Amino acid sequence: MEPIEVSAVAIRDGEGRVLLCRRTGTLEGRWEFPGGKREKGETMAQCARRELLEELGVHARLTRALCQMPWETPEKNLLFTFFEACLAQGETPELRVHSAAEWVAPEKIGAYTLCDADAAFINTYYNVLLEK
């Protein structure tokens, strides 16, 4: 089975915090990095930018690709590409599909109930998020 390709983006602010968003619908109440499924013909970077515009109404600048991480569930195989991004000065995320969004210092992420794939990313790449 071919994996479903998914982007996820750690948006950073000037203080080194990352934006976590609380899901609605499937996995409601859990926190995640914004992102979503790649559409046909898109690169993963294009997917990430489109998803941020759709979900948060922002034109984020991707600063680097952090990693690719396979993730399997009983129903499907996913391949996540995690990016780091920053917002243009004065841009503020809007809640379009999430119930909440919070800027969180990397050392405080453990207080949030994350989606499993996002938690696995944090467990493996936590030190990357500490870099400012």
PDB file of C-alpha atoms in Angstrom:
ATOM      1  CA  MET A   1       0.000   0.000   0.000  1.00  0.00           C
ATOM      2  CA  GLU A   2       1.375   3.403  -1.023  1.00  0.00           C
ATOM      3  CA  PRO A   3       1.709   5.798   1.909  1.00  0.00           C
ATOM      4  CA  ILE A   4      -0.421   8.918   2.099  1.00  0.00           C
ATOM      5  CA  GLU A   5       1.968  11.875   2.089  1.00  0.00           C
ATOM      6  CA  VAL A   6       1.272  14.463   4.772  1.00  0.00           C
ATOM      7  CA  SER A   7       2.939  17.772   5.616  1.00  0.00           C
ATOM      8  CA  ALA A   8       3.211  19.114   9.155  1.00  0.00           C
ATOM      9  CA  VAL A   9       4.683  22.504  10.014  1.00  0.00           C
ATOM     10  CA  ALA A  10       6.295  23.804  13.184  1.00  0.00           C
ATOM     11  CA  ILE A  11       5.672  27.544  12.810  1.00  0.00           C
ATOM     12  CA  ARG A  12       8.129  29.488  14.991  1.00  0.00           C
ATOM     13  CA  ASP A  13       7.726  32.958  16.397  1.00  0.00           C
ATOM     14  CA  GLY A  14      10.485  35.417  17.307  1.00  0.00           C
ATOM     15  CA  GLU A  15      10.750  33.921  20.797  1.00  0.00           C
ATOM     16  CA  GLY A  16      11.360  30.373  19.542  1.00  0.00           C
ATOM     17  CA  ARG A  17       7.880  29.156  20.434  1.00  0.00           C
ATOM     18  CA  VAL A  18       5.957  26.858  18.091  1.00  0.00           C
ATOM     19  CA  LEU A  19       2.294  27.030  17.144  1.00  0.00           C
ATOM     20  CA  LEU A  20       0.179  24.078  18.267  1.00  0.00           C
ATOM     21  CA  CYS A  21      -3.404  23.746  17.040  1.00  0.00           C
ATOM     22  CA  ARG A  22      -6.233  21.811  18.730  1.00  0.00           C
ATOM     23  CA  ARG A  23      -8.082  19.478  16.403  1.00  0.00           C
ATOM     24  CA  THR A  24     -11.789  19.225  15.761  1.00  0.00           C
ATOM     25  CA  GLY A  25     -13.489  16.168  14.242  1.00  0.00           C
ATOM     26  CA  THR A  26     -11.253  13.101  14.164  1.00  0.00           C
ATOM     27  CA  LEU A  27      -8.970  13.136  17.225  1.00  0.00           C
ATOM     28  CA  GLU A  28     -10.895  16.132  18.577  1.00  0.00           C
ATOM     29  CA  GLY A  29      -9.164  17.858  21.457  1.00  0.00           C
ATOM     30  CA  ARG A  30      -5.677  16.651  20.611  1.00  0.00           C
ATOM     31  CA  TRP A  31      -2.996  19.129  19.611  1.00  0.00           C
ATOM     32  CA  GLU A  32      -1.017  19.034  16.386  1.00  0.00           C
ATOM     33  CA  PHE A  33       1.290  20.916  14.105  1.00  0.00           C
ATOM     34  CA  PRO A  34      -0.838  22.309  11.265  1.00  0.00           C
ATOM     35  CA  GLY A  35      -0.639  20.586   7.891  1.00  0.00           C
ATOM     36  CA  GLY A  36      -2.387  18.000   5.780  1.00  0.00           C
ATOM     37  CA  LYS A  37      -2.404  15.630   2.823  1.00  0.00           C
ATOM     38  CA  ARG A  38      -0.487  16.290  -0.376  1.00  0.00           C
ATOM     39  CA  GLU A  39      -2.616  16.809  -3.454  1.00  0.00           C
ATOM     40  CA  LYS A  40      -1.687  15.391  -6.848  1.00  0.00           C
ATOM     41  CA  GLY A  41       0.997  17.454  -8.574  1.00  0.00           C
ATOM     42  CA  GLU A  42       2.170  19.240  -5.407  1.00  0.00           C
ATOM     43  CA  THR A  43       5.590  19.090  -3.854  1.00  0.00           C
ATOM     44  CA  MET A  44       5.593  18.608  -0.101  1.00  0.00           C
ATOM     45  CA  ALA A  45       6.622  22.252   0.366  1.00  0.00           C
ATOM     46  CA  GLN A  46       3.696  23.405  -1.790  1.00  0.00           C
ATOM     47  CA  CYS A  47       1.405  21.159   0.238  1.00  0.00           C
ATOM     48  CA  ALA A  48       2.643  22.673   3.504  1.00  0.00           C
ATOM     49  CA  ARG A  49       2.126  26.244   2.296  1.00  0.00           C
ATOM     50  CA  ARG A  50      -1.356  25.466   0.916  1.00  0.00           C
ATOM     51  CA  GLU A  51      -2.430  23.756   4.134  1.00  0.00           C
ATOM     52  CA  LEU A  52      -1.254  26.707   6.250  1.00  0.00           C
ATOM     53  CA  LEU A  53      -3.219  29.095   4.063  1.00  0.00           C
ATOM     54  CA  GLU A  54      -6.347  26.903   4.202  1.00  0.00           C
ATOM     55  CA  GLU A  55      -6.172  26.112   7.925  1.00  0.00           C
ATOM     56  CA  LEU A  56      -4.764  29.337   9.366  1.00  0.00           C
ATOM     57  CA  GLY A  57      -5.014  31.977   6.636  1.00  0.00           C
ATOM     58  CA  VAL A  58      -1.262  32.634   6.710  1.00  0.00           C
ATOM     59  CA  HIS A  59       1.445  32.827   4.039  1.00  0.00           C
ATOM     60  CA  ALA A  60       4.240  31.206   6.015  1.00  0.00           C
ATOM     61  CA  ARG A  61       7.820  31.076   4.786  1.00  0.00           C
ATOM     62  CA  LEU A  62       9.235  27.567   5.077  1.00  0.00           C
ATOM     63  CA  THR A  63      12.703  27.883   6.578  1.00  0.00           C
ATOM     64  CA  ARG A  64      13.772  24.240   6.438  1.00  0.00           C
ATOM     65  CA  ALA A  65      12.628  20.653   6.082  1.00  0.00           C
ATOM     66  CA  LEU A  66      13.149  18.942   9.430  1.00  0.00           C
ATOM     67  CA  CYS A  67      12.592  15.267   8.633  1.00  0.00           C
ATOM     68  CA  GLN A  68      10.473  12.640   6.954  1.00  0.00           C
ATOM     69  CA  MET A  69       8.817  10.142   9.239  1.00  0.00           C
ATOM     70  CA  PRO A  70       6.706   7.109   8.327  1.00  0.00           C
ATOM     71  CA  TRP A  71       3.642   6.526  10.491  1.00  0.00           C
ATOM     72  CA  GLU A  72       1.360   3.495  10.359  1.00  0.00           C
ATOM     73  CA  THR A  73      -2.134   3.115  11.747  1.00  0.00           C
ATOM     74  CA  PRO A  74      -4.380   0.056  11.401  1.00  0.00           C
ATOM     75  CA  GLU A  75      -6.247   1.863   8.606  1.00  0.00           C
ATOM     76  CA  LYS A  76      -3.442   3.500   6.611  1.00  0.00           C
ATOM     77  CA  ASN A  77       0.230   4.177   6.071  1.00  0.00           C
ATOM     78  CA  LEU A  78       1.335   7.796   6.238  1.00  0.00           C
ATOM     79  CA  LEU A  79       4.581   9.514   5.358  1.00  0.00           C
ATOM     80  CA  PHE A  80       4.977  12.812   7.206  1.00  0.00           C
ATOM     81  CA  THR A  81       7.299  15.566   6.070  1.00  0.00           C
ATOM     82  CA  PHE A  82       7.882  18.002   8.922  1.00  0.00           C
ATOM     83  CA  PHE A  83       8.893  21.567   8.100  1.00  0.00           C
ATOM     84  CA  GLU A  84       9.853  24.601  10.128  1.00  0.00           C
ATOM     85  CA  ALA A  85       8.376  27.956   9.102  1.00  0.00           C
ATOM     86  CA  CYS A  86       7.973  31.549  10.195  1.00  0.00           C
ATOM     87  CA  LEU A  87       5.217  34.068   9.579  1.00  0.00           C
ATOM     88  CA  ALA A  88       5.554  37.411   7.873  1.00  0.00           C
ATOM     89  CA  GLN A  89       5.683  40.286  10.338  1.00  0.00           C
ATOM     90  CA  GLY A  90       2.188  41.246  11.454  1.00  0.00           C
ATOM     91  CA  GLU A  91       0.559  38.041  10.207  1.00  0.00           C
ATOM     92  CA  THR A  92      -1.723  36.365  12.750  1.00  0.00           C
ATOM     93  CA  PRO A  93      -3.114  32.830  12.427  1.00  0.00           C
ATOM     94  CA  GLU A  94      -6.908  32.543  12.169  1.00  0.00           C
ATOM     95  CA  LEU A  95      -8.851  29.565  13.503  1.00  0.00           C
ATOM     96  CA  ARG A  96     -10.478  28.104  10.388  1.00  0.00           C
ATOM     97  CA  VAL A  97     -10.513  24.368  11.142  1.00  0.00           C
ATOM     98  CA  HIS A  98      -9.077  24.148  14.666  1.00  0.00           C
ATOM     99  CA  SER A  99     -10.801  24.967  17.957  1.00  0.00           C
ATOM    100  CA  ALA A 100      -7.736  26.686  19.449  1.00  0.00           C
ATOM    101  CA  ALA A 101      -4.133  27.614  18.694  1.00  0.00           C
ATOM    102  CA  GLU A 102      -1.387  28.440  21.170  1.00  0.00           C
ATOM    103  CA  TRP A 103       2.232  29.547  20.938  1.00  0.00           C
ATOM    104  CA  VAL A 104       4.152  27.065  23.088  1.00  0.00           C
ATOM    105  CA  ALA A 105       7.767  27.033  24.250  1.00  0.00           C
ATOM    106  CA  PRO A 106       9.368  23.720  23.191  1.00  0.00           C
ATOM    107  CA  GLU A 107      10.030  22.740  26.803  1.00  0.00           C
ATOM    108  CA  LYS A 108       6.282  23.079  27.578  1.00  0.00           C
ATOM    109  CA  ILE A 109       4.982  20.908  24.713  1.00  0.00           C
ATOM    110  CA  GLY A 110       4.865  17.883  27.037  1.00  0.00           C
ATOM    111  CA  ALA A 111       1.896  19.457  28.843  1.00  0.00           C
ATOM    112  CA  TYR A 112      -0.244  19.067  25.685  1.00  0.00           C
ATOM    113  CA  THR A 113      -1.970  15.888  24.521  1.00  0.00           C
ATOM    114  CA  LEU A 114      -0.598  15.605  21.005  1.00  0.00           C
ATOM    115  CA  CYS A 115      -1.726  13.474  18.099  1.00  0.00           C
ATOM    116  CA  ASP A 116       0.401  10.315  18.092  1.00  0.00           C
ATOM    117  CA  ALA A 117       2.485  11.180  15.015  1.00  0.00           C
ATOM    118  CA  ASP A 118       3.214  14.678  16.343  1.00  0.00           C
ATOM    119  CA  ALA A 119       4.216  13.180  19.707  1.00  0.00           C
ATOM    120  CA  ALA A 120       6.569  10.744  17.943  1.00  0.00           C
ATOM    121  CA  PHE A 121       8.123  13.658  16.041  1.00  0.00           C
ATOM    122  CA  ILE A 122       8.671  15.558  19.314  1.00  0.00           C
ATOM    123  CA  ASN A 123      10.174  12.485  20.996  1.00  0.00           C
ATOM    124  CA  THR A 124      12.686  12.055  18.176  1.00  0.00           C
ATOM    125  CA  TYR A 125      13.403  15.640  17.110  1.00  0.00           C
ATOM    126  CA  TYR A 126      12.859  17.639  20.313  1.00  0.00           C
ATOM    127  CA  ASN A 127      16.401  19.063  20.235  1.00  0.00           C
ATOM    128  CA  VAL A 128      15.771  20.536  16.777  1.00  0.00           C
ATOM    129  CA  LEU A 129      12.929  22.599  18.239  1.00  0.00           C
ATOM    130  CA  LEU A 130      15.228  23.945  20.950  1.00  0.00           C
ATOM    131  CA  GLU A 131      17.406  25.597  18.301  1.00  0.00           C
ATOM    132  CA  LYS A 132      16.432  29.240  17.884  1.00  0.00           C
TER     133      LYS A 132
END
